[in-house]
Short mmCIF file of C-alpha atoms in Angstrom, two decimals:
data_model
loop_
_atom_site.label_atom_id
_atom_site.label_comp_id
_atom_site.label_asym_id
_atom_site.label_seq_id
_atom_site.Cartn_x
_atom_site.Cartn_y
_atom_site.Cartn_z
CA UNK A 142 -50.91 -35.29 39.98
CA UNK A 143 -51.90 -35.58 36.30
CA UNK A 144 -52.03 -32.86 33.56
CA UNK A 145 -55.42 -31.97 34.21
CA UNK A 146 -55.30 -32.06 38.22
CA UNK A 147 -52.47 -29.41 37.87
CA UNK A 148 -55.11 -27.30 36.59
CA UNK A 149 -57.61 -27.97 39.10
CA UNK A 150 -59.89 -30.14 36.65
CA UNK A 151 -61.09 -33.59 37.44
CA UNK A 152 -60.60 -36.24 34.88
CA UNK A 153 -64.18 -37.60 34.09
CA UNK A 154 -66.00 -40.48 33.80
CA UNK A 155 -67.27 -40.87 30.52
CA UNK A 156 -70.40 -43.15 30.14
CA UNK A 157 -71.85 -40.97 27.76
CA UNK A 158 -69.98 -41.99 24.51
CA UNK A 159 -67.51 -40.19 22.00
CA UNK A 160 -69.00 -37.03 23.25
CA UNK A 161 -67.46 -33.48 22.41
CA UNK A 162 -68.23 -31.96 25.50
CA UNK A 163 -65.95 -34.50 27.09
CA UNK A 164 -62.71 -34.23 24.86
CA UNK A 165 -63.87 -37.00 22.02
CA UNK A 166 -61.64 -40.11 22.47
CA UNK A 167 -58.80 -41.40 24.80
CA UNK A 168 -56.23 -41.82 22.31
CA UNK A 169 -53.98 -45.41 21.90
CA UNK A 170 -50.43 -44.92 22.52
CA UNK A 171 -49.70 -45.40 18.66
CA UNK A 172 -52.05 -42.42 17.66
CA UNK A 173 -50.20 -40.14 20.32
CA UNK A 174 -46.77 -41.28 19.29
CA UNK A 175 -47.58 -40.06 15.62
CA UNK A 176 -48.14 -37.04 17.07
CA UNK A 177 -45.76 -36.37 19.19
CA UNK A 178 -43.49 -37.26 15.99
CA UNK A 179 -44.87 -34.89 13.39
CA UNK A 180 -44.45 -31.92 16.24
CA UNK A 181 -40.64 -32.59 15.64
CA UNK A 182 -40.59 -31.41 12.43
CA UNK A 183 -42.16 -28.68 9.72
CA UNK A 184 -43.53 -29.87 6.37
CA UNK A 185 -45.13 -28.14 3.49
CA UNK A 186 -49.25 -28.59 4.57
CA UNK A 187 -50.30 -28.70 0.95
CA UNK A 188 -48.19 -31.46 0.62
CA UNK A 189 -49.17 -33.14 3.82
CA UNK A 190 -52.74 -33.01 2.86
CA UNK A 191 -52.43 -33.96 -0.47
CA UNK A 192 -51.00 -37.53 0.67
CA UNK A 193 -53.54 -37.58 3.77
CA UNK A 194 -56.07 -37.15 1.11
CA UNK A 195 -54.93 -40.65 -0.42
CA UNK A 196 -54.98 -42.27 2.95
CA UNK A 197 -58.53 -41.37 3.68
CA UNK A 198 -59.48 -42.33 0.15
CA UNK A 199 -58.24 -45.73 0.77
CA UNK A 200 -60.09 -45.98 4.07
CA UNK A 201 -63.04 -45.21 2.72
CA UNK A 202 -63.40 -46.77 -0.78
CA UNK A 203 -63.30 -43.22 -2.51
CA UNK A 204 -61.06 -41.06 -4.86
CA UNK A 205 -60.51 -38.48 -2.34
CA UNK A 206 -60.39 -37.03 1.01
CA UNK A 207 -59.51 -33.77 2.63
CA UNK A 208 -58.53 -33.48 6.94
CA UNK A 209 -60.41 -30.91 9.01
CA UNK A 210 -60.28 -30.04 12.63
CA UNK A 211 -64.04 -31.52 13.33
CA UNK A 212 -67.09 -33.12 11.26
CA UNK A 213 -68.74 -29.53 11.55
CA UNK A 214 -65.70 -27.81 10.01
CA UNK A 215 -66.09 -30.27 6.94
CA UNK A 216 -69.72 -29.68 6.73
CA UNK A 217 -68.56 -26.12 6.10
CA UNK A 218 -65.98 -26.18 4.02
CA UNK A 219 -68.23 -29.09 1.97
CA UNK A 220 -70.78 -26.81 1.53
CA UNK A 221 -68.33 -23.56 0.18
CA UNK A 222 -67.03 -26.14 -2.43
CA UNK A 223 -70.17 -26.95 -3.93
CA UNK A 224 -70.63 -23.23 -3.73
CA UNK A 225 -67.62 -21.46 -5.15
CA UNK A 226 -65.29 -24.33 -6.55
CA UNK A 227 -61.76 -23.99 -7.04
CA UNK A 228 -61.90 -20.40 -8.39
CA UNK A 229 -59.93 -17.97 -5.98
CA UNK A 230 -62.05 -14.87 -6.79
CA UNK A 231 -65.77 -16.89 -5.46
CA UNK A 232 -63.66 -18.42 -2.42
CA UNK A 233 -62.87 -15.16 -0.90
CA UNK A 234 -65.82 -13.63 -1.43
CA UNK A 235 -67.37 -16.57 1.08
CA UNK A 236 -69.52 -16.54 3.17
CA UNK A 237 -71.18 -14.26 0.43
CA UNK A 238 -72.47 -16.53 -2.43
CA UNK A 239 -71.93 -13.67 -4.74
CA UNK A 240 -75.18 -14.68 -6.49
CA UNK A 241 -74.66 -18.16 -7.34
CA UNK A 242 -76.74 -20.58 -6.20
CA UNK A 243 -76.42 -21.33 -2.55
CA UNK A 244 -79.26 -23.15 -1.23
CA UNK A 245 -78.68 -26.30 0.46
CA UNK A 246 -82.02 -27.90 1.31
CA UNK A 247 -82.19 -30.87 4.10
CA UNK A 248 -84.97 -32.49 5.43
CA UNK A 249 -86.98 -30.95 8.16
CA UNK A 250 -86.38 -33.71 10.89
CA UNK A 251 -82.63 -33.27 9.94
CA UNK A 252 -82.36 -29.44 11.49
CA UNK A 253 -80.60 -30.35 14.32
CA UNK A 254 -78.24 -28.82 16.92
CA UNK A 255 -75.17 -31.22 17.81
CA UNK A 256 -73.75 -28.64 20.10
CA UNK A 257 -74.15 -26.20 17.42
CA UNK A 258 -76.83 -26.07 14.70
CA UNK A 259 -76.53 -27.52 11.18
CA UNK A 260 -78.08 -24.33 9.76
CA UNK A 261 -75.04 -22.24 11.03
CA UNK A 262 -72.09 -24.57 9.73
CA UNK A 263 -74.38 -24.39 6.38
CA UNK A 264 -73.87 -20.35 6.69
CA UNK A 265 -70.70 -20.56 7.55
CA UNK A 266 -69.74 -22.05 4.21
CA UNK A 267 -71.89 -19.41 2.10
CA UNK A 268 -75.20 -21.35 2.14
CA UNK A 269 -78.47 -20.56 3.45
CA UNK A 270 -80.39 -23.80 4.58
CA UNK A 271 -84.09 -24.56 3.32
CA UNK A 272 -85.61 -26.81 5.64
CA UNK A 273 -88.25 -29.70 3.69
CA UNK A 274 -91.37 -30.90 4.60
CA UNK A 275 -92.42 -30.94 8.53
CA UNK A 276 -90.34 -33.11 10.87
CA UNK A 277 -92.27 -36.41 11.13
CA UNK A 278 -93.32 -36.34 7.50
CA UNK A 279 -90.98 -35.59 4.23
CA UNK A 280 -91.77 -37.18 0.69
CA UNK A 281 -89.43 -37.25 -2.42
CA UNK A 282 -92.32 -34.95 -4.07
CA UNK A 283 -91.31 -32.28 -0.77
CA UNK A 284 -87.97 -32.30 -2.38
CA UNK A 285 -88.56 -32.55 -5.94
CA UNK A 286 -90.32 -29.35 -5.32
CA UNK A 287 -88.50 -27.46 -3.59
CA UNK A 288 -85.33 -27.59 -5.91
CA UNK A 289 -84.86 -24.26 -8.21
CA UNK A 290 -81.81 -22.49 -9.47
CA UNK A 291 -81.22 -21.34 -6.06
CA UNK A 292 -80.33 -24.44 -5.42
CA UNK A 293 -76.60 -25.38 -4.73
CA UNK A 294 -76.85 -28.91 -2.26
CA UNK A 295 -78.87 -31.64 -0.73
CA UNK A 296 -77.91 -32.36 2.56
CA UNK A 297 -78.93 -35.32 4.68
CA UNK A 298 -77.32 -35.37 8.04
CA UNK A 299 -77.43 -39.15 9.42
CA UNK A 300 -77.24 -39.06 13.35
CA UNK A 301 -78.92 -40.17 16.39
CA UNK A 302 -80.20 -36.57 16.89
CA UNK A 303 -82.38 -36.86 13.59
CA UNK A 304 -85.56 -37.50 13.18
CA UNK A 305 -85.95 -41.44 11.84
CA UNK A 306 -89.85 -41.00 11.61
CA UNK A 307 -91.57 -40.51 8.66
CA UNK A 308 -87.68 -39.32 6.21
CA UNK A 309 -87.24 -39.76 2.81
CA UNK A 310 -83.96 -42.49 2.58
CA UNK A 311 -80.94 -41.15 1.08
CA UNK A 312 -80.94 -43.48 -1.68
CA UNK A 313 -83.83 -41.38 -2.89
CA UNK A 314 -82.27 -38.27 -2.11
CA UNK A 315 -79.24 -39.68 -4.15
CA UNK A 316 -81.39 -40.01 -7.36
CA UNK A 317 -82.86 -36.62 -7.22
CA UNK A 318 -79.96 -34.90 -6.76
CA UNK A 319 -78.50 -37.10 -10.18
CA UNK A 320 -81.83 -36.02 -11.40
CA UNK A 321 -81.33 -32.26 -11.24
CA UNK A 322 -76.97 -32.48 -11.49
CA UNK A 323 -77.06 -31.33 -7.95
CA UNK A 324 -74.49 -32.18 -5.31
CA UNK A 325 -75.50 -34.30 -2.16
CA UNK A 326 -73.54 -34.26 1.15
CA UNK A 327 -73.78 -36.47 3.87
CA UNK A 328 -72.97 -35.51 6.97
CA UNK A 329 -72.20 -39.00 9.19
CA UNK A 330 -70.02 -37.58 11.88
CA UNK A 331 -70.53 -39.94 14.31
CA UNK A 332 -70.48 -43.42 12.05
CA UNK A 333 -68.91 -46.18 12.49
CA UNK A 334 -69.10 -47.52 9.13
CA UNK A 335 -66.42 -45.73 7.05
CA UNK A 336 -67.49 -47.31 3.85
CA UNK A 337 -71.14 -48.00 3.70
CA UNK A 338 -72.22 -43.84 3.43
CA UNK A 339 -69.46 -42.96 0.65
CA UNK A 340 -70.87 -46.12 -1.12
CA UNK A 341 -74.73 -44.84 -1.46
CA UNK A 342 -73.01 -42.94 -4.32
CA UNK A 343 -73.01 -39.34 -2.14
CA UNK A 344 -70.88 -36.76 -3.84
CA UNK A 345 -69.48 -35.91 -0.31
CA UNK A 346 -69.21 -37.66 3.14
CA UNK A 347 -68.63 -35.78 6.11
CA UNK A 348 -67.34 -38.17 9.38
CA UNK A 349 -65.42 -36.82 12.47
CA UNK A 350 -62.07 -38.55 13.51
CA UNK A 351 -62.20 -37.95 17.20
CA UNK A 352 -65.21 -40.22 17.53
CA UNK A 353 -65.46 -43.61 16.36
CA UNK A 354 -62.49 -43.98 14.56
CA UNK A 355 -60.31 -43.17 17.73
CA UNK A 356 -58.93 -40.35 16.56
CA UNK A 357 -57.92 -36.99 18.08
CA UNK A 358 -60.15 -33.86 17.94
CA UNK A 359 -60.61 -33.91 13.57
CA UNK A 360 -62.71 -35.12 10.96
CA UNK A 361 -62.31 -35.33 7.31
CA UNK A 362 -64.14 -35.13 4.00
CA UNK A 363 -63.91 -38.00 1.08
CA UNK A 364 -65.31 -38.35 -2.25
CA UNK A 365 -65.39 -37.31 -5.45
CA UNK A 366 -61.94 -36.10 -6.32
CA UNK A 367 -63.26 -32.66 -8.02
CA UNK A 368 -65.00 -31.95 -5.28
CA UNK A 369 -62.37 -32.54 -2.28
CA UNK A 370 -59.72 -30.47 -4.23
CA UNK A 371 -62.38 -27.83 -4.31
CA UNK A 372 -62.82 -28.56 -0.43
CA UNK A 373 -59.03 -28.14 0.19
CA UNK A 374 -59.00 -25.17 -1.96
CA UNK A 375 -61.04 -23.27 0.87
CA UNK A 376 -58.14 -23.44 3.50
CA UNK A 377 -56.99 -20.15 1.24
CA UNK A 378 -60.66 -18.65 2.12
CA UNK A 379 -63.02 -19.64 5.18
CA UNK A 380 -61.44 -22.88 6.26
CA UNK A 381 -58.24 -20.62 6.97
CA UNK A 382 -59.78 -20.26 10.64
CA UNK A 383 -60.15 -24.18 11.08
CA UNK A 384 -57.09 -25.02 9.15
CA UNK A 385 -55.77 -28.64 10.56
CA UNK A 386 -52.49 -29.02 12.41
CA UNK A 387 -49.68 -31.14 11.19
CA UNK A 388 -49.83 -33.81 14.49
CA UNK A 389 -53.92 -33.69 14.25
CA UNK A 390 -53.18 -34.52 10.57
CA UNK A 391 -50.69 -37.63 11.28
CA UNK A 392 -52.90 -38.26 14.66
CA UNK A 393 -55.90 -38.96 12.37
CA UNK A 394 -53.96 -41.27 9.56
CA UNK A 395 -52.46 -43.56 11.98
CA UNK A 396 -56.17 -44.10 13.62
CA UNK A 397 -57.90 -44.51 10.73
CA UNK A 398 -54.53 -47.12 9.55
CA UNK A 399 -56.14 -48.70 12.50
CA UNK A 400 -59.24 -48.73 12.36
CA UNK A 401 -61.43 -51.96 10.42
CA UNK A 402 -64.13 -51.28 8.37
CA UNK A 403 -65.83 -54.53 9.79
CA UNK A 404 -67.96 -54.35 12.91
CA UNK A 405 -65.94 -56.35 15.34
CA UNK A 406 -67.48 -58.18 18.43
CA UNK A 407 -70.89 -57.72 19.69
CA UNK A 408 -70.98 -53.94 20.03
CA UNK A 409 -70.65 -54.23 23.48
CA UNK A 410 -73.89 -56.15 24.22
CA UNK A 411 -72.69 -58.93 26.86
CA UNK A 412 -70.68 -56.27 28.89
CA UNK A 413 -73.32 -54.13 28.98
CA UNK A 414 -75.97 -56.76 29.78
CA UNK A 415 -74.16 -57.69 32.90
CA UNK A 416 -73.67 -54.13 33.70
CA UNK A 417 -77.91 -53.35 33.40
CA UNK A 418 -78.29 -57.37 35.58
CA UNK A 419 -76.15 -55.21 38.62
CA UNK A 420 -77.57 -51.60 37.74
CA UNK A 421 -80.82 -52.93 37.90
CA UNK A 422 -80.27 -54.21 41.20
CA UNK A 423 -80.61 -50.77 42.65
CA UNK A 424 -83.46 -48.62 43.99
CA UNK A 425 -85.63 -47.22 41.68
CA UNK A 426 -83.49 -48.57 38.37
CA UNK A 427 -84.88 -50.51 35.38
CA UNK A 428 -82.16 -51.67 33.67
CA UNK A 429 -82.42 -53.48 29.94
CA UNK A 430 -80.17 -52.89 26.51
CA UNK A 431 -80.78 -51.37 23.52
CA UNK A 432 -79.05 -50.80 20.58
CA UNK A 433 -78.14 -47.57 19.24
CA UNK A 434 -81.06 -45.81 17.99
CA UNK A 435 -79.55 -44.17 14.39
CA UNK A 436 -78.87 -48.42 13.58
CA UNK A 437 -74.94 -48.25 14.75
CA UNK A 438 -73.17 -51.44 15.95
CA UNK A 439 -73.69 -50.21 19.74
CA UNK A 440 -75.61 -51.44 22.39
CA UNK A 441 -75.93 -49.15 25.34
CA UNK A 442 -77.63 -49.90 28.90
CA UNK A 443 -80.85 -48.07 29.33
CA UNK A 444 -81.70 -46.71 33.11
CA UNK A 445 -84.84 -45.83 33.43
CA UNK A 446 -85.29 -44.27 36.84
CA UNK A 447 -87.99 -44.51 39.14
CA UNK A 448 -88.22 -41.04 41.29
CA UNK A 449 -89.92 -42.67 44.05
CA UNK A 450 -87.78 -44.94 44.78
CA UNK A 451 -84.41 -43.45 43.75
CA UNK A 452 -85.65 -40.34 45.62
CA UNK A 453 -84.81 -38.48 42.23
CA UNK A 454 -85.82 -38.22 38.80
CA UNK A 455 -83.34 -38.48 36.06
CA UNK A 456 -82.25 -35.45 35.23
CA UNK A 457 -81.44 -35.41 39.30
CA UNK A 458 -79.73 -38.56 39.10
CA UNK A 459 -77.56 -37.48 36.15
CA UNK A 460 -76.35 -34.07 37.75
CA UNK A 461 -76.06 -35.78 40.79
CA UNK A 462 -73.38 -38.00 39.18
CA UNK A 463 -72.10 -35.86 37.17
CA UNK A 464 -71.45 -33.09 40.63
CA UNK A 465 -69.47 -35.80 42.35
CA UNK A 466 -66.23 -37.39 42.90
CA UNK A 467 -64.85 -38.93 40.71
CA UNK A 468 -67.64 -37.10 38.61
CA UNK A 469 -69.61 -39.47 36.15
CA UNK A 470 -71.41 -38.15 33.07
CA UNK A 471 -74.42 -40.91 31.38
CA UNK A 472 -76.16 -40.34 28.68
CA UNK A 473 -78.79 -38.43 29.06
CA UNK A 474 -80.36 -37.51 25.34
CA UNK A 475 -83.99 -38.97 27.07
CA UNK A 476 -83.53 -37.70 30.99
CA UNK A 477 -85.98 -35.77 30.37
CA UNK A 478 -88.93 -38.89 30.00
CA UNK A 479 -87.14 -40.46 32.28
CA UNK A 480 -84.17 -42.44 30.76
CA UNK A 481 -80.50 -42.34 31.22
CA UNK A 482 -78.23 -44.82 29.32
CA UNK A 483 -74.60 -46.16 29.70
CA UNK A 484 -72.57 -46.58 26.58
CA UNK A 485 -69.59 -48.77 26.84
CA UNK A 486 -67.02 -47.72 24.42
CA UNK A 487 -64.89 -44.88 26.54
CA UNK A 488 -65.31 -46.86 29.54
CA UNK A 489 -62.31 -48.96 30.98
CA UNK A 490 -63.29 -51.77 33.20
CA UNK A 491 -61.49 -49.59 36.00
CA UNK A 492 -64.10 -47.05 35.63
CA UNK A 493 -67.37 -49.48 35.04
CA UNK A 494 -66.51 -50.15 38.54
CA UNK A 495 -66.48 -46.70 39.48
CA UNK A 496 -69.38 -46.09 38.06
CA UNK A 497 -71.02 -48.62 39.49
CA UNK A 498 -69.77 -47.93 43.13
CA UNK A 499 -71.10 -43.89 42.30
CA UNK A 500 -74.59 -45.22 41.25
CA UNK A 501 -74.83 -47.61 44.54
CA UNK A 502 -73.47 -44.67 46.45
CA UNK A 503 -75.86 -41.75 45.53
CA UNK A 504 -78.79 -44.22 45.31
CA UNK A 505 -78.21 -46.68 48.36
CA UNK A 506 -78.66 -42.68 50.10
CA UNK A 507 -82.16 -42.06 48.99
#
């Protein structure tokens, strides 16, 4: 009996990716030592996230960085630095803006929900977020216009869940916020690249650290140095209630000391094209691969279910998986037109098998 079994949980199958929902990433046995090691002792936190600062600087080719307990946390806390600053009087009057300018305007296709919406971590930090242009159509002149005094942030949030239709690029985002001397954040949670987003010459880069870097539950904020002592002066104001543990602290370092900024291998493609060749095999499955649809170094197999002959659609077929033993959760961003996808990097080869045994199961039943 395992930790979770005690409880009367069922460890999952994840085929889904670095999801949330489903506890972020299996950590290596070198992340979890460094955290089982800083739970043996105290240390002064200002300290610790002073030097953690330099560590995340140097993984990401900027002057700064600052921990947090999650990507949306930082998106916060980056948005009630550009707001208040370092000045203690403006950072406990947060979430009120106090009358400064508090705006933070982001593209239309870019107000999304993650499992929470953008617009709320926005007003959690003091902003109020001013959506730009319509969703499939945004031009730099949309944006140009819409800046006033009000106006305390640009945010572009890069992420499968965006809209990638018809979006102004950052780089031009970039140049009118230099334009106007106003801020812009990026928010690339999800990311693999830790270097390429801080480099479009952003003010402030949001990533998690439970995702792609491997790390536990976390995330962090780097770039300019003003800016992320700003961002770790909110931990005396609204960050206080998502202030970062010690081990999550020394969890994240050691992954990211681990982590390459190259893109290694071939994102998964030949695994996952023999996995779609047997998938595909099955009643009422189309299996091909695709790669990740925001442009990441992933390629993912895409099921795209026939009801007729899997005697289900895909929505069916994904609770159906998900409801059994051991219980399997896809991907399932598109079940509702009818497509289901497998991503590769939380699955062991142990549990590709599984998988595979659960799809021939429920389907070979039909």
């Amino acid at each position: 009996m395992g930790v979770y079994e005690d409880l009367g949980l069922r460890p999952a199958i994840n085929a889904s990716g670095k999801m949330t929902a489903l506890g972020g990433s299996v950590l290596d046995d070198a992340v979890v030592a460094a955290m089982a090691e800083a739970a043996r002792s105290h240390v002064v936190m200002d300290d610790l996230l002073r030097v953690a600062g330099r560590v995340i600087a140097e993984a990401t080719g900027t002057e700064d960085g600052c921990p947090t307990t999650g990507a949306a946390s930082g998106t916060a806390i980056a948005v009630a630095a550009v707001i208040a600053g370092s000045d203690p009087a403006r950072i406990e009057m947060l979430p009120d803006a106090g009358g400064r300018p508090h705006e933070v305007l982001l593209l239309k296709g870019h107000s999304v929900n993650f499992g929470a919406s953008v617009r709320q971590m926005i007003a959690l930090g003091g902003g109020r977020a001013r959506e730009v242009g319509s969703v499939n159509k945004v031009s730099g002149a949309h944006l140009e216009a819409s800046v006033t005094e009000r106006t305390a942030a640009l945010l572009f949030v890069q992420s499968h869940h965006t809209v990638h239709k018809g979006q102004i690029p950052l780089a031009e985002m970039i140049a009118i916020g230099k334009r106007h001397g106003i801020p812009v954040i990026v928010d690339a949670a999800a990311e693999d690249d830790l270097r390429r987003w801080p480099a479009t010459g952003a003010d402030l880069v949001v990533y998690s650290g439970g995702k792609a870097v491997g790390g536990p539950t976390s995330g962090f904020i780097c770039g300019a140095r003003d800016l992320i002592e700003s961002c770790r002066a909110q931990y005396t104001g609204i960050a206080r209630p998502m202030k970062v543990g010690k081990e999550t602290v020394l969890g994240l370092l050691q992954a990211l000391r681990q982590y390459g900024h190259e893109r290694a291998g071939d994102g998964g493609r030949e695994r996952m094209t023999r996995l779609a060749r047997t998938l595909g095999e099955l009643p009422g499955i189309d299996a091909t691969v695709e790669q990740d649809e925001a442009g990441r170094h992933i390629h993912r197999a895409v099921l795209t279910v026939d009801p007729a002959k899997a005697g289900r659609d895909a929505q069916g077929l994904a609770r159906e998986l998900a409801a059994g033993s051991p219980p399997v959760f896809l991907r399932d961003h598109q079940a509702d037109s009818g497509r289901l996808s497998v991503d590769p990097r939380p699955l062991t080869p142990d549990e590709e098998e599984q998988l595979v045994r659960r799809f021939a199961s429920v389907l070979h039943s039909a």
